[in-house]
Amino acid sequence: IVAIHGEGGHPLHSWTNDETGSVWIRDFLPGVFPHARVFTFGYKSEKLWTRNSAEMVSHGANNLLARLQNARDELPVTRPILFICHSLGGILLKRALLIANQMREQNQHLVDDTCRIGVVFMGSPHDNVPETGPSPGVFAKLSSSAKKNLEQLKEATQELKSLVSQFSG
């Protein structure tokens, strides 16, 4: 099981209950899936959607593939993988799976093993941000960081459209 956090997230804190301090992917998933190894993947998500968003997503995706390969070197290559992705972590995974599929000889097991189990997308965009964005009243109530993030995501709409098209097709 590989958990990938979303925008502004953290490899552990994103999966932590603030009231109890429990990290559900670490504290509860092993009880449900006792033979599973649970990993988190972290990336600099605050810099993901910038003018160089396509490059940043590809860099994060390649980093994920390299880390998965390193983690799986000692294991049978047929071990299934379940990805749990939050928000923009799902976009990063989509790019990683596309890269893995393009380099199928090196990554055959990754694509096949993911297909045997699957991906859980939680709040991951699967389409573009509406061109108009939120209504002016809603936009005025957003924090300055949320406004900045929304503007960056709108700028990256073309990259997101291309990724969705490739991933779906």
mmCIF file of C-alpha atoms in Angstrom:
data_model
loop_
_atom_site.group_PDB
_atom_site.id
_atom_site.type_symbol
_atom_site.label_atom_id
_atom_site.label_comp_id
_atom_site.label_asym_id
_atom_site.label_seq_id
_atom_site.Cartn_x
_atom_site.Cartn_y
_atom_site.Cartn_z
ATOM 1 C CA ILE A 1 0.000 0.000 0.000
ATOM 2 C CA VAL A 2 1.454 3.344 -1.038
ATOM 3 C CA ALA A 3 -0.134 6.576 0.228
ATOM 4 C CA ILE A 4 0.544 9.808 -1.645
ATOM 5 C CA HIS A 5 -0.510 13.055 0.048
ATOM 6 C CA GLY A 6 -2.081 16.049 -1.635
ATOM 7 C CA GLU A 7 -1.244 19.690 -2.082
ATOM 8 C CA GLY A 8 0.427 21.254 0.935
ATOM 9 C CA GLY A 9 0.432 17.843 2.597
ATOM 10 C CA HIS A 10 2.969 15.794 4.477
ATOM 11 C CA PRO A 11 3.793 12.073 4.165
ATOM 12 C CA LEU A 12 2.529 11.345 7.706
ATOM 13 C CA HIS A 13 0.601 14.383 8.936
ATOM 14 C CA SER A 14 -1.826 14.216 6.013
ATOM 15 C CA TRP A 15 -3.026 10.837 7.242
ATOM 16 C CA THR A 16 -3.149 11.800 10.940
ATOM 17 C CA ASN A 17 -6.246 12.345 13.061
ATOM 18 C CA ASP A 18 -5.649 15.694 14.796
ATOM 19 C CA GLU A 19 -7.633 14.703 17.896
ATOM 20 C CA THR A 20 -6.070 11.293 18.567
ATOM 21 C CA GLY A 21 -2.723 11.602 16.803
ATOM 22 C CA SER A 22 -3.391 8.267 15.101
ATOM 23 C CA VAL A 23 -1.884 7.865 11.645
ATOM 24 C CA TRP A 24 -4.570 5.711 10.049
ATOM 25 C CA ILE A 25 -2.394 4.291 7.281
ATOM 26 C CA ARG A 26 0.163 3.171 9.854
ATOM 27 C CA ASP A 27 -2.043 2.373 12.857
ATOM 28 C CA PHE A 28 -5.130 0.817 11.271
ATOM 29 C CA LEU A 29 -4.388 -0.490 7.767
ATOM 30 C CA PRO A 30 -2.001 -3.222 8.965
ATOM 31 C CA GLY A 31 -4.835 -4.628 11.078
ATOM 32 C CA VAL A 32 -7.048 -4.872 8.003
ATOM 33 C CA PHE A 33 -4.264 -5.995 5.652
ATOM 34 C CA PRO A 34 -1.815 -7.845 7.939
ATOM 35 C CA HIS A 35 0.564 -8.948 5.158
ATOM 36 C CA ALA A 36 0.749 -5.561 3.466
ATOM 37 C CA ARG A 37 3.690 -3.213 3.685
ATOM 38 C CA VAL A 38 2.543 0.390 4.026
ATOM 39 C CA PHE A 39 4.595 3.224 2.544
ATOM 40 C CA THR A 40 4.080 6.939 2.210
ATOM 41 C CA PHE A 41 5.519 9.046 -0.565
ATOM 42 C CA GLY A 42 6.336 12.688 0.045
ATOM 43 C CA TYR A 43 7.029 15.438 -2.436
ATOM 44 C CA LYS A 44 7.217 19.228 -2.358
ATOM 45 C CA SER A 45 3.564 19.766 -3.131
ATOM 46 C CA GLU A 46 3.570 23.485 -2.390
ATOM 47 C CA LYS A 47 5.688 23.953 -5.514
ATOM 48 C CA LEU A 48 3.801 21.507 -7.699
ATOM 49 C CA TRP A 49 1.499 23.901 -9.577
ATOM 50 C CA THR A 50 3.709 26.667 -10.882
ATOM 51 C CA ARG A 51 4.715 27.834 -14.327
ATOM 52 C CA ASN A 52 6.813 24.671 -14.596
ATOM 53 C CA SER A 53 4.031 22.382 -13.393
ATOM 54 C CA ALA A 54 4.499 19.726 -16.080
ATOM 55 C CA GLU A 55 8.184 19.463 -15.230
ATOM 56 C CA MET A 56 7.489 19.340 -11.497
ATOM 57 C CA VAL A 57 4.851 16.605 -11.901
ATOM 58 C CA SER A 58 7.182 14.552 -14.099
ATOM 59 C CA HIS A 59 10.026 14.979 -11.609
ATOM 60 C CA GLY A 60 7.818 13.831 -8.728
ATOM 61 C CA ALA A 61 6.482 10.924 -10.799
ATOM 62 C CA ASN A 62 9.979 9.752 -11.737
ATOM 63 C CA ASN A 63 11.045 10.066 -8.107
ATOM 64 C CA LEU A 64 8.064 7.915 -7.065
ATOM 65 C CA LEU A 65 8.946 5.262 -9.660
ATOM 66 C CA ALA A 66 12.578 5.173 -8.520
ATOM 67 C CA ARG A 67 11.608 4.834 -4.865
ATOM 68 C CA LEU A 68 9.126 2.078 -5.640
ATOM 69 C CA GLN A 69 11.766 0.226 -7.613
ATOM 70 C CA ASN A 70 14.223 0.511 -4.709
ATOM 71 C CA ALA A 71 11.634 -0.653 -2.176
ATOM 72 C CA ARG A 72 10.692 -3.634 -4.333
ATOM 73 C CA ASP A 73 14.204 -4.827 -5.195
ATOM 74 C CA GLU A 74 14.163 -7.475 -2.436
ATOM 75 C CA LEU A 75 10.575 -8.576 -3.064
ATOM 76 C CA PRO A 76 8.921 -10.800 -5.626
ATOM 77 C CA VAL A 77 7.980 -8.602 -8.558
ATOM 78 C CA THR A 78 4.436 -9.954 -8.564
ATOM 79 C CA ARG A 79 3.424 -8.370 -5.267
ATOM 80 C CA PRO A 80 0.240 -6.307 -5.819
ATOM 81 C CA ILE A 81 0.154 -2.576 -5.127
ATOM 82 C CA LEU A 82 -2.714 -0.442 -3.846
ATOM 83 C CA PHE A 83 -2.208 3.309 -4.134
ATOM 84 C CA ILE A 84 -4.137 5.708 -1.904
ATOM 85 C CA CYS A 85 -3.920 9.228 -3.301
ATOM 86 C CA HIS A 86 -5.234 12.476 -1.938
ATOM 87 C CA SER A 87 -5.849 15.508 -4.111
ATOM 88 C CA LEU A 88 -2.844 16.383 -6.279
ATOM 89 C CA GLY A 89 -1.114 13.184 -5.198
ATOM 90 C CA GLY A 90 -3.490 11.481 -7.615
ATOM 91 C CA ILE A 91 -2.225 13.640 -10.466
ATOM 92 C CA LEU A 92 1.337 12.729 -9.610
ATOM 93 C CA LEU A 93 0.432 9.026 -9.603
ATOM 94 C CA LYS A 94 -1.355 9.313 -12.941
ATOM 95 C CA ARG A 95 1.817 10.765 -14.464
ATOM 96 C CA ALA A 96 3.928 8.024 -12.830
ATOM 97 C CA LEU A 97 1.721 5.278 -14.240
ATOM 98 C CA LEU A 98 1.842 6.862 -17.687
ATOM 99 C CA ILE A 99 5.640 7.021 -17.523
ATOM 100 C CA ALA A 100 5.777 3.433 -16.273
ATOM 101 C CA ASN A 101 3.548 2.323 -19.124
ATOM 102 C CA GLN A 102 5.720 4.127 -21.684
ATOM 103 C CA MET A 103 8.824 2.435 -20.237
ATOM 104 C CA ARG A 104 7.031 -0.876 -19.963
ATOM 105 C CA GLU A 105 10.133 -3.084 -20.167
ATOM 106 C CA GLN A 106 11.563 -1.510 -17.008
ATOM 107 C CA ASN A 107 8.250 -1.100 -15.205
ATOM 108 C CA GLN A 108 6.089 -3.994 -16.414
ATOM 109 C CA HIS A 109 5.597 -5.299 -12.877
ATOM 110 C CA LEU A 110 4.537 -1.890 -11.537
ATOM 111 C CA VAL A 111 1.786 -1.428 -14.110
ATOM 112 C CA ASP A 112 0.596 -5.033 -13.845
ATOM 113 C CA ASP A 113 0.728 -5.106 -10.037
ATOM 114 C CA THR A 114 -1.245 -1.867 -9.790
ATOM 115 C CA CYS A 115 -3.859 -3.253 -12.184
ATOM 116 C CA ARG A 116 -4.303 -6.317 -9.949
ATOM 117 C CA ILE A 117 -5.421 -4.162 -6.992
ATOM 118 C CA GLY A 118 -6.034 -0.548 -8.001
ATOM 119 C CA VAL A 119 -5.971 3.053 -6.945
ATOM 120 C CA VAL A 120 -8.082 4.942 -4.422
ATOM 121 C CA PHE A 121 -8.404 8.578 -5.496
ATOM 122 C CA MET A 122 -9.640 10.870 -2.714
ATOM 123 C CA GLY A 123 -10.397 14.369 -3.949
ATOM 124 C CA SER A 124 -8.069 14.023 -6.929
ATOM 125 C CA PRO A 125 -9.034 16.168 -9.903
ATOM 126 C CA HIS A 126 -10.031 14.097 -12.923
ATOM 127 C CA ASP A 127 -10.930 17.057 -15.079
ATOM 128 C CA ASN A 128 -9.987 20.685 -15.495
ATOM 129 C CA VAL A 129 -10.804 23.509 -13.128
ATOM 130 C CA PRO A 130 -13.791 25.438 -14.483
ATOM 131 C CA GLU A 131 -12.624 28.380 -16.561
ATOM 132 C CA THR A 132 -14.660 30.808 -14.503
ATOM 133 C CA GLY A 133 -13.532 29.501 -11.109
ATOM 134 C CA PRO A 134 -15.645 30.045 -8.007
ATOM 135 C CA SER A 135 -18.200 32.805 -7.820
ATOM 136 C CA PRO A 136 -16.851 36.203 -6.709
ATOM 137 C CA GLY A 137 -18.554 35.824 -3.309
ATOM 138 C CA VAL A 138 -16.921 32.453 -2.667
ATOM 139 C CA PHE A 139 -13.567 33.663 -4.008
ATOM 140 C CA ALA A 140 -13.604 36.638 -1.597
ATOM 141 C CA LYS A 141 -13.991 34.266 1.374
ATOM 142 C CA LEU A 142 -11.015 32.079 0.453
ATOM 143 C CA SER A 143 -7.748 32.501 2.310
ATOM 144 C CA SER A 144 -4.919 34.163 0.407
ATOM 145 C CA SER A 145 -3.086 30.817 0.096
ATOM 146 C CA ALA A 146 -6.244 29.108 -1.206
ATOM 147 C CA LYS A 147 -6.686 31.916 -3.761
ATOM 148 C CA LYS A 148 -3.069 31.528 -4.865
ATOM 149 C CA ASN A 149 -3.442 27.751 -5.138
ATOM 150 C CA LEU A 150 -6.635 28.101 -7.171
ATOM 151 C CA GLU A 151 -4.966 30.568 -9.539
ATOM 152 C CA GLN A 152 -1.979 28.233 -9.969
ATOM 153 C CA LEU A 153 -4.277 25.301 -10.638
ATOM 154 C CA LYS A 154 -6.220 27.308 -13.216
ATOM 155 C CA GLU A 155 -2.914 28.164 -14.937
ATOM 156 C CA ALA A 156 -2.084 24.459 -15.018
ATOM 157 C CA THR A 157 -5.425 23.481 -16.571
ATOM 158 C CA GLN A 158 -3.856 22.585 -19.911
ATOM 159 C CA GLU A 159 -1.407 20.194 -18.245
ATOM 160 C CA LEU A 160 -4.264 18.651 -16.273
ATOM 161 C CA LYS A 161 -6.405 18.260 -19.408
ATOM 162 C CA SER A 162 -3.544 16.564 -21.214
ATOM 163 C CA LEU A 163 -2.855 14.228 -18.286
ATOM 164 C CA VAL A 164 -6.535 13.269 -17.932
ATOM 165 C CA SER A 165 -6.778 12.603 -21.658
ATOM 166 C CA GLN A 166 -3.662 10.405 -21.654
ATOM 167 C CA PHE A 167 -4.637 8.555 -18.487
ATOM 168 C CA SER A 168 -8.173 7.892 -19.686
ATOM 169 C CA GLY A 169 -7.281 6.992 -23.236
#
